[in-house]
């Protein structure tokens, strides 16, 4: 297994990630179990009200809708705190994210992680997963692409690349260097996540068309 030698991957960052994972687990196990119990009780109540054609049935149905919304909210919160897929390690988490993206957008998304050593450090996996999510969201929103290629390689350094075959970067930005390119929150956040791991991030136009986003992180063996 390969460990990342990110200089800023401090004890504090590790602790914070562990704490977020613990809160996510507690939310799932405590609140999640309680919501399941309420859902079962409510289901029985609605069945009974329906059998009796009771006037209170619409209120019970409304309570069920509120419960479903509360569960969705809890799941979003858990995912925000610590995406469950992080536990699979980096390569599988990236593959999962790409499958999810393909299903959501109907865009082709291929992943290549040939012989990649396993990276399990939760802070690293979460950071790269969030970078990939934003990169894919940008492809879906801006690129008009037909296909996305995601690749991960871990050698002297870790390199994550997201290449699309879309329209490329806006013309007014094409000649600017990375720091002067007009950016929304997405690129700034991605760059900050890479920097927090001692690495860097670039977004550039591909010579054959489309864009290439690449993340380079230091690795210790
Ligand atoms: N894959 C891509 N193809 C084409 N243009 C892109 C791509 N990725 C980013 N861009 C361009 O870079 C700009 C900055 O991206 P960034 O993610 O920072 O902001 P945004 O997506 O516009 O807004 P948000 O703050 O919601 O992420 C985009 O507005 C878009 O013009
Ligand atoms: Mg964006």
mmCIF file of C-alpha atoms and ligand atoms in Angstrom:
data_model
loop_
_atom_site.group_PDB
_atom_site.id
_atom_site.type_symbol
_atom_site.label_atom_id
_atom_site.label_comp_id
_atom_site.label_asym_id
_atom_site.label_seq_id
_atom_site.Cartn_x
_atom_site.Cartn_y
_atom_site.Cartn_z
ATOM 1 C CA UNK A 1 0.000 0.000 0.000
ATOM 2 C CA UNK A 2 1.149 3.458 -0.852
ATOM 3 C CA UNK A 3 0.927 6.357 1.578
ATOM 4 C CA UNK A 4 0.730 9.952 0.455
ATOM 5 C CA UNK A 5 3.467 12.185 1.782
ATOM 6 C CA UNK A 6 1.298 15.274 1.610
ATOM 7 C CA UNK A 7 3.088 17.765 3.877
ATOM 8 C CA UNK A 8 -0.150 19.329 5.004
ATOM 9 C CA UNK A 9 -1.915 16.062 5.787
ATOM 10 C CA UNK A 10 -1.636 16.896 9.442
ATOM 11 C CA UNK A 11 -2.674 15.003 12.518
ATOM 12 C CA UNK A 12 -5.439 17.576 12.858
ATOM 13 C CA UNK A 13 -6.800 16.887 9.348
ATOM 14 C CA UNK A 14 -6.786 13.141 10.029
ATOM 15 C CA UNK A 15 -8.584 13.629 13.325
ATOM 16 C CA UNK A 16 -11.157 15.883 11.691
ATOM 17 C CA UNK A 17 -11.842 13.292 8.993
ATOM 18 C CA UNK A 18 -12.174 10.542 11.615
ATOM 19 C CA UNK A 19 -14.570 12.729 13.564
ATOM 20 C CA UNK A 20 -16.692 13.415 10.478
ATOM 21 C CA UNK A 21 -16.799 9.687 9.704
ATOM 22 C CA UNK A 22 -17.853 8.957 13.300
ATOM 23 C CA UNK A 23 -20.652 11.551 13.202
ATOM 24 C CA UNK A 24 -21.836 10.133 9.858
ATOM 25 C CA UNK A 25 -21.921 6.604 11.356
ATOM 26 C CA UNK A 26 -23.775 7.824 14.464
ATOM 27 C CA UNK A 27 -26.310 9.683 12.345
ATOM 28 C CA UNK A 28 -26.898 6.580 10.247
ATOM 29 C CA UNK A 29 -27.113 4.158 13.151
ATOM 30 C CA UNK A 30 -29.066 6.339 15.609
ATOM 31 C CA UNK A 31 -31.249 8.722 13.639
ATOM 32 C CA UNK A 32 -31.496 6.324 10.684
ATOM 33 C CA UNK A 33 -32.741 3.500 12.925
ATOM 34 C CA UNK A 34 -35.250 5.808 14.615
ATOM 35 C CA UNK A 35 -36.616 7.005 11.275
ATOM 36 C CA UNK A 36 -36.971 3.384 10.180
ATOM 37 C CA UNK A 37 -38.960 2.630 13.348
ATOM 38 C CA UNK A 38 -41.216 5.646 12.819
ATOM 39 C CA UNK A 39 -41.690 4.614 9.182
ATOM 40 C CA UNK A 40 -42.809 1.118 10.166
ATOM 41 C CA UNK A 41 -45.257 2.418 12.797
ATOM 42 C CA UNK A 42 -46.605 4.965 10.346
ATOM 43 C CA UNK A 43 -47.000 2.298 7.669
ATOM 44 C CA UNK A 44 -49.168 0.191 10.011
ATOM 45 C CA UNK A 45 -51.201 3.242 10.976
ATOM 46 C CA UNK A 46 -51.805 4.177 7.316
ATOM 47 C CA UNK A 47 -52.890 0.619 6.507
ATOM 48 C CA UNK A 48 -55.416 0.714 9.341
ATOM 49 C CA UNK A 49 -56.705 4.181 8.376
ATOM 50 C CA UNK A 50 -57.026 3.032 4.766
ATOM 51 C CA UNK A 51 -58.988 -0.107 5.798
ATOM 52 C CA UNK A 52 -61.376 2.080 7.821
ATOM 53 C CA UNK A 53 -61.474 4.736 5.080
ATOM 54 C CA UNK A 54 -60.694 7.126 7.896
ATOM 55 C CA UNK A 55 -60.749 10.909 7.322
ATOM 56 C CA UNK A 56 -57.286 11.215 8.916
ATOM 57 C CA UNK A 57 -55.618 9.178 6.130
ATOM 58 C CA UNK A 58 -54.388 12.257 4.153
ATOM 59 C CA UNK A 59 -52.641 13.585 7.271
ATOM 60 C CA UNK A 60 -50.935 10.236 7.766
ATOM 61 C CA UNK A 61 -49.869 10.243 4.096
ATOM 62 C CA UNK A 62 -48.494 13.750 4.586
ATOM 63 C CA UNK A 63 -46.555 12.565 7.641
ATOM 64 C CA UNK A 64 -45.069 9.813 5.438
ATOM 65 C CA UNK A 65 -43.946 12.407 2.874
ATOM 66 C CA UNK A 66 -42.293 14.471 5.617
ATOM 67 C CA UNK A 67 -40.578 11.352 6.894
ATOM 68 C CA UNK A 68 -39.251 10.520 3.403
ATOM 69 C CA UNK A 69 -37.897 14.070 3.113
ATOM 70 C CA UNK A 70 -36.245 13.779 6.540
ATOM 71 C CA UNK A 71 -34.549 10.525 5.451
ATOM 72 C CA UNK A 72 -33.306 12.119 2.227
ATOM 73 C CA UNK A 73 -31.987 15.082 4.224
ATOM 74 C CA UNK A 74 -30.186 12.737 6.605
ATOM 75 C CA UNK A 75 -28.639 10.806 3.701
ATOM 76 C CA UNK A 76 -27.410 14.044 2.115
ATOM 77 C CA UNK A 77 -25.909 15.076 5.435
ATOM 78 C CA UNK A 78 -24.152 11.719 5.850
ATOM 79 C CA UNK A 79 -22.818 11.922 2.311
ATOM 80 C CA UNK A 80 -21.609 15.444 2.941
ATOM 81 C CA UNK A 81 -19.867 14.495 6.164
ATOM 82 C CA UNK A 82 -18.315 11.278 4.919
ATOM 83 C CA UNK A 83 -19.449 9.628 1.674
ATOM 84 C CA UNK A 84 -19.948 5.922 2.546
ATOM 85 C CA UNK A 85 -18.141 4.903 -0.654
ATOM 86 C CA UNK A 86 -14.873 6.273 0.816
ATOM 87 C CA UNK A 87 -14.558 3.052 2.801
ATOM 88 C CA UNK A 88 -13.889 1.146 -0.472
ATOM 89 C CA UNK A 89 -10.553 2.906 -1.012
ATOM 90 C CA UNK A 90 -9.644 5.356 -3.751
ATOM 91 C CA UNK A 91 -9.882 3.300 -6.947
ATOM 92 C CA UNK A 92 -13.266 1.766 -6.147
ATOM 93 C CA UNK A 93 -14.640 5.085 -4.867
ATOM 94 C CA UNK A 94 -13.668 6.737 -8.183
ATOM 95 C CA UNK A 95 -15.195 3.873 -10.186
ATOM 96 C CA UNK A 96 -18.406 4.137 -8.152
ATOM 97 C CA UNK A 97 -18.588 7.902 -8.735
ATOM 98 C CA UNK A 98 -18.160 7.460 -12.491
ATOM 99 C CA UNK A 99 -20.878 4.795 -12.687
ATOM 100 C CA UNK A 100 -23.178 7.092 -10.705
ATOM 101 C CA UNK A 101 -22.370 10.005 -13.049
ATOM 102 C CA UNK A 102 -23.046 7.867 -16.144
ATOM 103 C CA UNK A 103 -26.405 6.787 -14.790
ATOM 104 C CA UNK A 104 -27.364 10.364 -13.897
ATOM 105 C CA UNK A 105 -26.291 12.007 -17.130
ATOM 106 C CA UNK A 106 -26.300 9.166 -19.696
ATOM 107 C CA UNK A 107 -22.770 10.307 -20.657
ATOM 108 C CA UNK A 108 -20.146 7.653 -21.261
ATOM 109 C CA UNK A 109 -17.577 7.714 -18.452
ATOM 110 C CA UNK A 110 -14.632 5.300 -18.497
ATOM 111 C CA UNK A 111 -12.180 4.793 -15.641
ATOM 112 C CA UNK A 112 -8.641 3.498 -15.874
ATOM 113 C CA UNK A 113 -6.697 2.600 -12.747
ATOM 114 C CA UNK A 114 -4.138 0.101 -14.078
ATOM 115 C CA UNK A 115 -2.203 -1.673 -11.309
ATOM 116 C CA UNK A 116 -2.754 1.255 -8.998
ATOM 117 C CA UNK A 117 -1.556 0.646 -5.449
ATOM 118 C CA UNK A 118 -4.335 0.950 -2.946
ATOM 119 C CA UNK A 119 -4.859 4.371 -1.364
ATOM 120 C CA UNK A 120 -7.072 4.148 1.718
ATOM 121 C CA UNK A 121 -6.337 7.313 3.723
ATOM 122 C CA UNK A 122 -9.867 8.726 4.213
ATOM 123 C CA UNK A 123 -8.877 12.394 3.948
ATOM 124 C CA UNK A 124 -7.147 11.723 0.617
ATOM 125 C CA UNK A 125 -9.997 9.589 -0.723
ATOM 126 C CA UNK A 126 -12.639 12.150 0.302
ATOM 127 C CA UNK A 127 -10.649 15.023 -1.215
ATOM 128 C CA UNK A 128 -10.116 13.278 -4.555
ATOM 129 C CA UNK A 129 -13.703 12.062 -4.664
ATOM 130 C CA UNK A 130 -14.955 15.613 -4.178
ATOM 131 C CA UNK A 131 -12.574 16.911 -6.843
ATOM 132 C CA UNK A 132 -13.839 14.243 -9.249
ATOM 133 C CA UNK A 133 -17.468 15.099 -8.470
ATOM 134 C CA UNK A 134 -16.951 18.767 -9.269
ATOM 135 C CA UNK A 135 -14.908 17.955 -12.387
ATOM 136 C CA UNK A 136 -17.696 15.691 -13.648
ATOM 137 C CA UNK A 137 -20.347 18.255 -12.717
ATOM 138 C CA UNK A 138 -18.416 20.803 -14.783
ATOM 139 C CA UNK A 139 -18.293 18.413 -17.728
ATOM 140 C CA UNK A 140 -22.056 17.890 -17.481
ATOM 141 C CA UNK A 141 -22.762 21.635 -17.135
ATOM 142 C CA UNK A 142 -20.258 23.252 -19.461
ATOM 143 C CA UNK A 143 -18.561 20.822 -21.831
ATOM 144 C CA UNK A 144 -21.321 19.466 -24.116
ATOM 145 C CA UNK A 145 -19.219 16.324 -24.153
ATOM 146 C CA UNK A 146 -20.154 12.855 -25.352
ATOM 147 C CA UNK A 147 -17.581 11.007 -23.311
ATOM 148 C CA UNK A 148 -15.341 11.386 -20.234
ATOM 149 C CA UNK A 149 -12.149 9.470 -19.497
ATOM 150 C CA UNK A 150 -10.996 9.327 -15.869
ATOM 151 C CA UNK A 151 -7.596 7.904 -15.077
ATOM 152 C CA UNK A 152 -5.674 7.340 -11.891
ATOM 153 C CA UNK A 153 -1.989 6.480 -11.728
ATOM 154 C CA UNK A 154 0.163 6.147 -8.635
ATOM 155 C CA UNK A 155 3.878 6.146 -9.306
ATOM 156 C CA UNK A 156 6.418 8.791 -8.337
ATOM 157 C CA UNK A 157 3.339 10.927 -7.718
ATOM 158 C CA UNK A 158 -0.390 10.368 -7.783
ATOM 159 C CA UNK A 159 -2.043 11.673 -10.932
ATOM 160 C CA UNK A 160 -5.786 11.904 -11.384
ATOM 161 C CA UNK A 161 -6.986 13.077 -14.802
ATOM 162 C CA UNK A 162 -10.442 13.868 -16.113
ATOM 163 C CA UNK A 163 -10.537 14.351 -19.887
ATOM 164 C CA UNK A 164 -13.622 15.195 -21.907
ATOM 165 C CA UNK A 165 -14.275 15.500 -25.644
ATOM 166 C CA UNK A 166 -16.445 18.604 -25.344
ATOM 167 C CA UNK A 167 -16.210 22.167 -26.597
ATOM 168 C CA UNK A 168 -13.110 23.043 -24.555
ATOM 169 C CA UNK A 169 -12.647 26.122 -22.403
ATOM 170 C CA UNK A 170 -14.377 29.436 -23.118
ATOM 171 C CA UNK A 171 -12.458 31.372 -25.829
ATOM 172 C CA UNK A 172 -11.816 34.402 -23.614
ATOM 173 C CA UNK A 173 -10.004 32.109 -21.158
ATOM 174 C CA UNK A 174 -8.125 29.877 -23.557
ATOM 175 C CA UNK A 175 -4.924 31.917 -23.628
ATOM 176 C CA UNK A 176 -4.788 32.744 -19.934
ATOM 177 C CA UNK A 177 -2.641 30.942 -17.426
ATOM 178 C CA UNK A 178 -4.265 28.984 -14.644
ATOM 179 C CA UNK A 179 -4.393 31.690 -11.996
ATOM 180 C CA UNK A 180 -5.926 34.313 -14.318
ATOM 181 C CA UNK A 181 -8.648 32.084 -15.775
ATOM 182 C CA UNK A 182 -12.119 33.178 -14.686
ATOM 183 C CA UNK A 183 -13.211 30.768 -11.993
ATOM 184 C CA UNK A 184 -16.350 29.938 -10.091
ATOM 185 C CA UNK A 185 -16.298 28.310 -6.685
ATOM 186 C CA UNK A 186 -15.827 24.871 -8.198
ATOM 187 C CA UNK A 187 -12.308 25.317 -9.573
ATOM 188 C CA UNK A 188 -11.180 27.348 -6.561
ATOM 189 C CA UNK A 189 -12.409 24.621 -4.188
ATOM 190 C CA UNK A 190 -10.787 21.861 -6.220
ATOM 191 C CA UNK A 191 -7.495 23.751 -6.232
ATOM 192 C CA UNK A 192 -7.693 24.274 -2.466
ATOM 193 C CA UNK A 193 -8.342 20.563 -1.880
ATOM 194 C CA UNK A 194 -5.315 19.628 -4.000
ATOM 195 C CA UNK A 195 -3.164 22.236 -2.203
ATOM 196 C CA UNK A 196 -4.243 20.901 1.222
ATOM 197 C CA UNK A 197 -2.641 17.600 0.165
ATOM 198 C CA UNK A 198 0.540 19.332 -0.971
ATOM 199 C CA UNK A 199 -0.413 18.984 -4.633
ATOM 200 C CA UNK A 200 -1.628 21.028 -7.572
ATOM 201 C CA UNK A 201 -4.477 21.141 -10.056
ATOM 202 C CA UNK A 202 -4.654 22.310 -13.655
ATOM 203 C CA UNK A 203 -7.450 22.758 -16.160
ATOM 204 C CA UNK A 204 -6.405 23.112 -19.757
ATOM 205 C CA UNK A 205 -7.729 22.784 -23.280
ATOM 206 C CA UNK A 206 -6.763 19.511 -25.009
ATOM 207 C CA UNK A 207 -5.042 19.890 -28.377
ATOM 208 C CA UNK A 208 -7.578 17.596 -30.074
ATOM 209 C CA UNK A 209 -10.553 19.369 -28.482
ATOM 210 C CA UNK A 210 -12.201 19.118 -25.091
ATOM 211 C CA UNK A 211 -10.632 19.821 -21.691
ATOM 212 C CA UNK A 212 -8.250 18.084 -19.366
ATOM 213 C CA UNK A 213 -8.285 18.514 -15.622
ATOM 214 C CA UNK A 214 -5.294 17.038 -13.831
ATOM 215 C CA UNK A 215 -4.392 16.701 -10.185
ATOM 216 C CA UNK A 216 -0.840 15.881 -9.064
ATOM 217 C CA UNK A 217 -0.137 14.823 -5.488
ATOM 218 C CA UNK A 218 3.125 13.787 -3.838
ATOM 219 C CA UNK A 219 3.453 10.139 -2.781
ATOM 220 C CA UNK A 220 5.742 8.397 -0.317
ATOM 221 C CA UNK A 221 6.486 4.685 -0.747
HETATM 222 N N1 LIG B 1 -14.999 20.491 -18.632
HETATM 223 C C1 LIG B 1 -15.194 21.783 -18.964
HETATM 224 N N2 LIG B 1 -15.508 22.110 -20.245
HETATM 225 C C2 LIG B 1 -15.698 23.404 -20.596
HETATM 226 N N3 LIG B 1 -15.604 24.447 -19.735
HETATM 227 C C3 LIG B 1 -15.304 24.170 -18.459
HETATM 228 C C4 LIG B 1 -15.085 22.838 -17.998
HETATM 229 N N4 LIG B 1 -14.780 22.881 -16.671
HETATM 230 C C5 LIG B 1 -14.830 24.182 -16.329
HETATM 231 N N5 LIG B 1 -15.136 24.952 -17.392
HETATM 232 C C6 LIG B 1 -15.211 26.422 -17.426
HETATM 233 O O1 LIG B 1 -14.558 26.924 -16.263
HETATM 234 C C7 LIG B 1 -15.446 27.795 -15.567
HETATM 235 C C8 LIG B 1 -15.158 27.734 -14.084
HETATM 236 O O2 LIG B 1 -15.581 26.477 -13.519
HETATM 237 P P1 LIG B 1 -16.055 26.447 -11.998
HETATM 238 O O3 LIG B 1 -16.366 25.041 -11.633
HETATM 239 O O4 LIG B 1 -15.025 27.139 -11.187
HETATM 240 O O5 LIG B 1 -17.341 27.361 -12.000
HETATM 241 P P2 LIG B 1 -18.826 27.038 -12.431
HETATM 242 O O6 LIG B 1 -18.978 25.565 -12.729
HETATM 243 O O7 LIG B 1 -19.183 27.985 -13.541
HETATM 244 O O8 LIG B 1 -19.675 27.430 -11.158
HETATM 245 P P3 LIG B 1 -19.664 26.710 -9.720
HETATM 246 O O9 LIG B 1 -19.093 27.737 -8.793
HETATM 247 O O10 LIG B 1 -21.092 26.373 -9.460
HETATM 248 O O11 LIG B 1 -18.803 25.458 -9.815
HETATM 249 C C9 LIG B 1 -16.836 27.341 -15.967
HETATM 250 O O12 LIG B 1 -17.792 28.351 -15.812
HETATM 251 C C10 LIG B 1 -16.632 26.937 -17.416
HETATM 252 O O13 LIG B 1 -16.698 28.079 -18.232
HETATM 253 MG MG1 LIG B 2 -18.331 24.102 -11.355
#
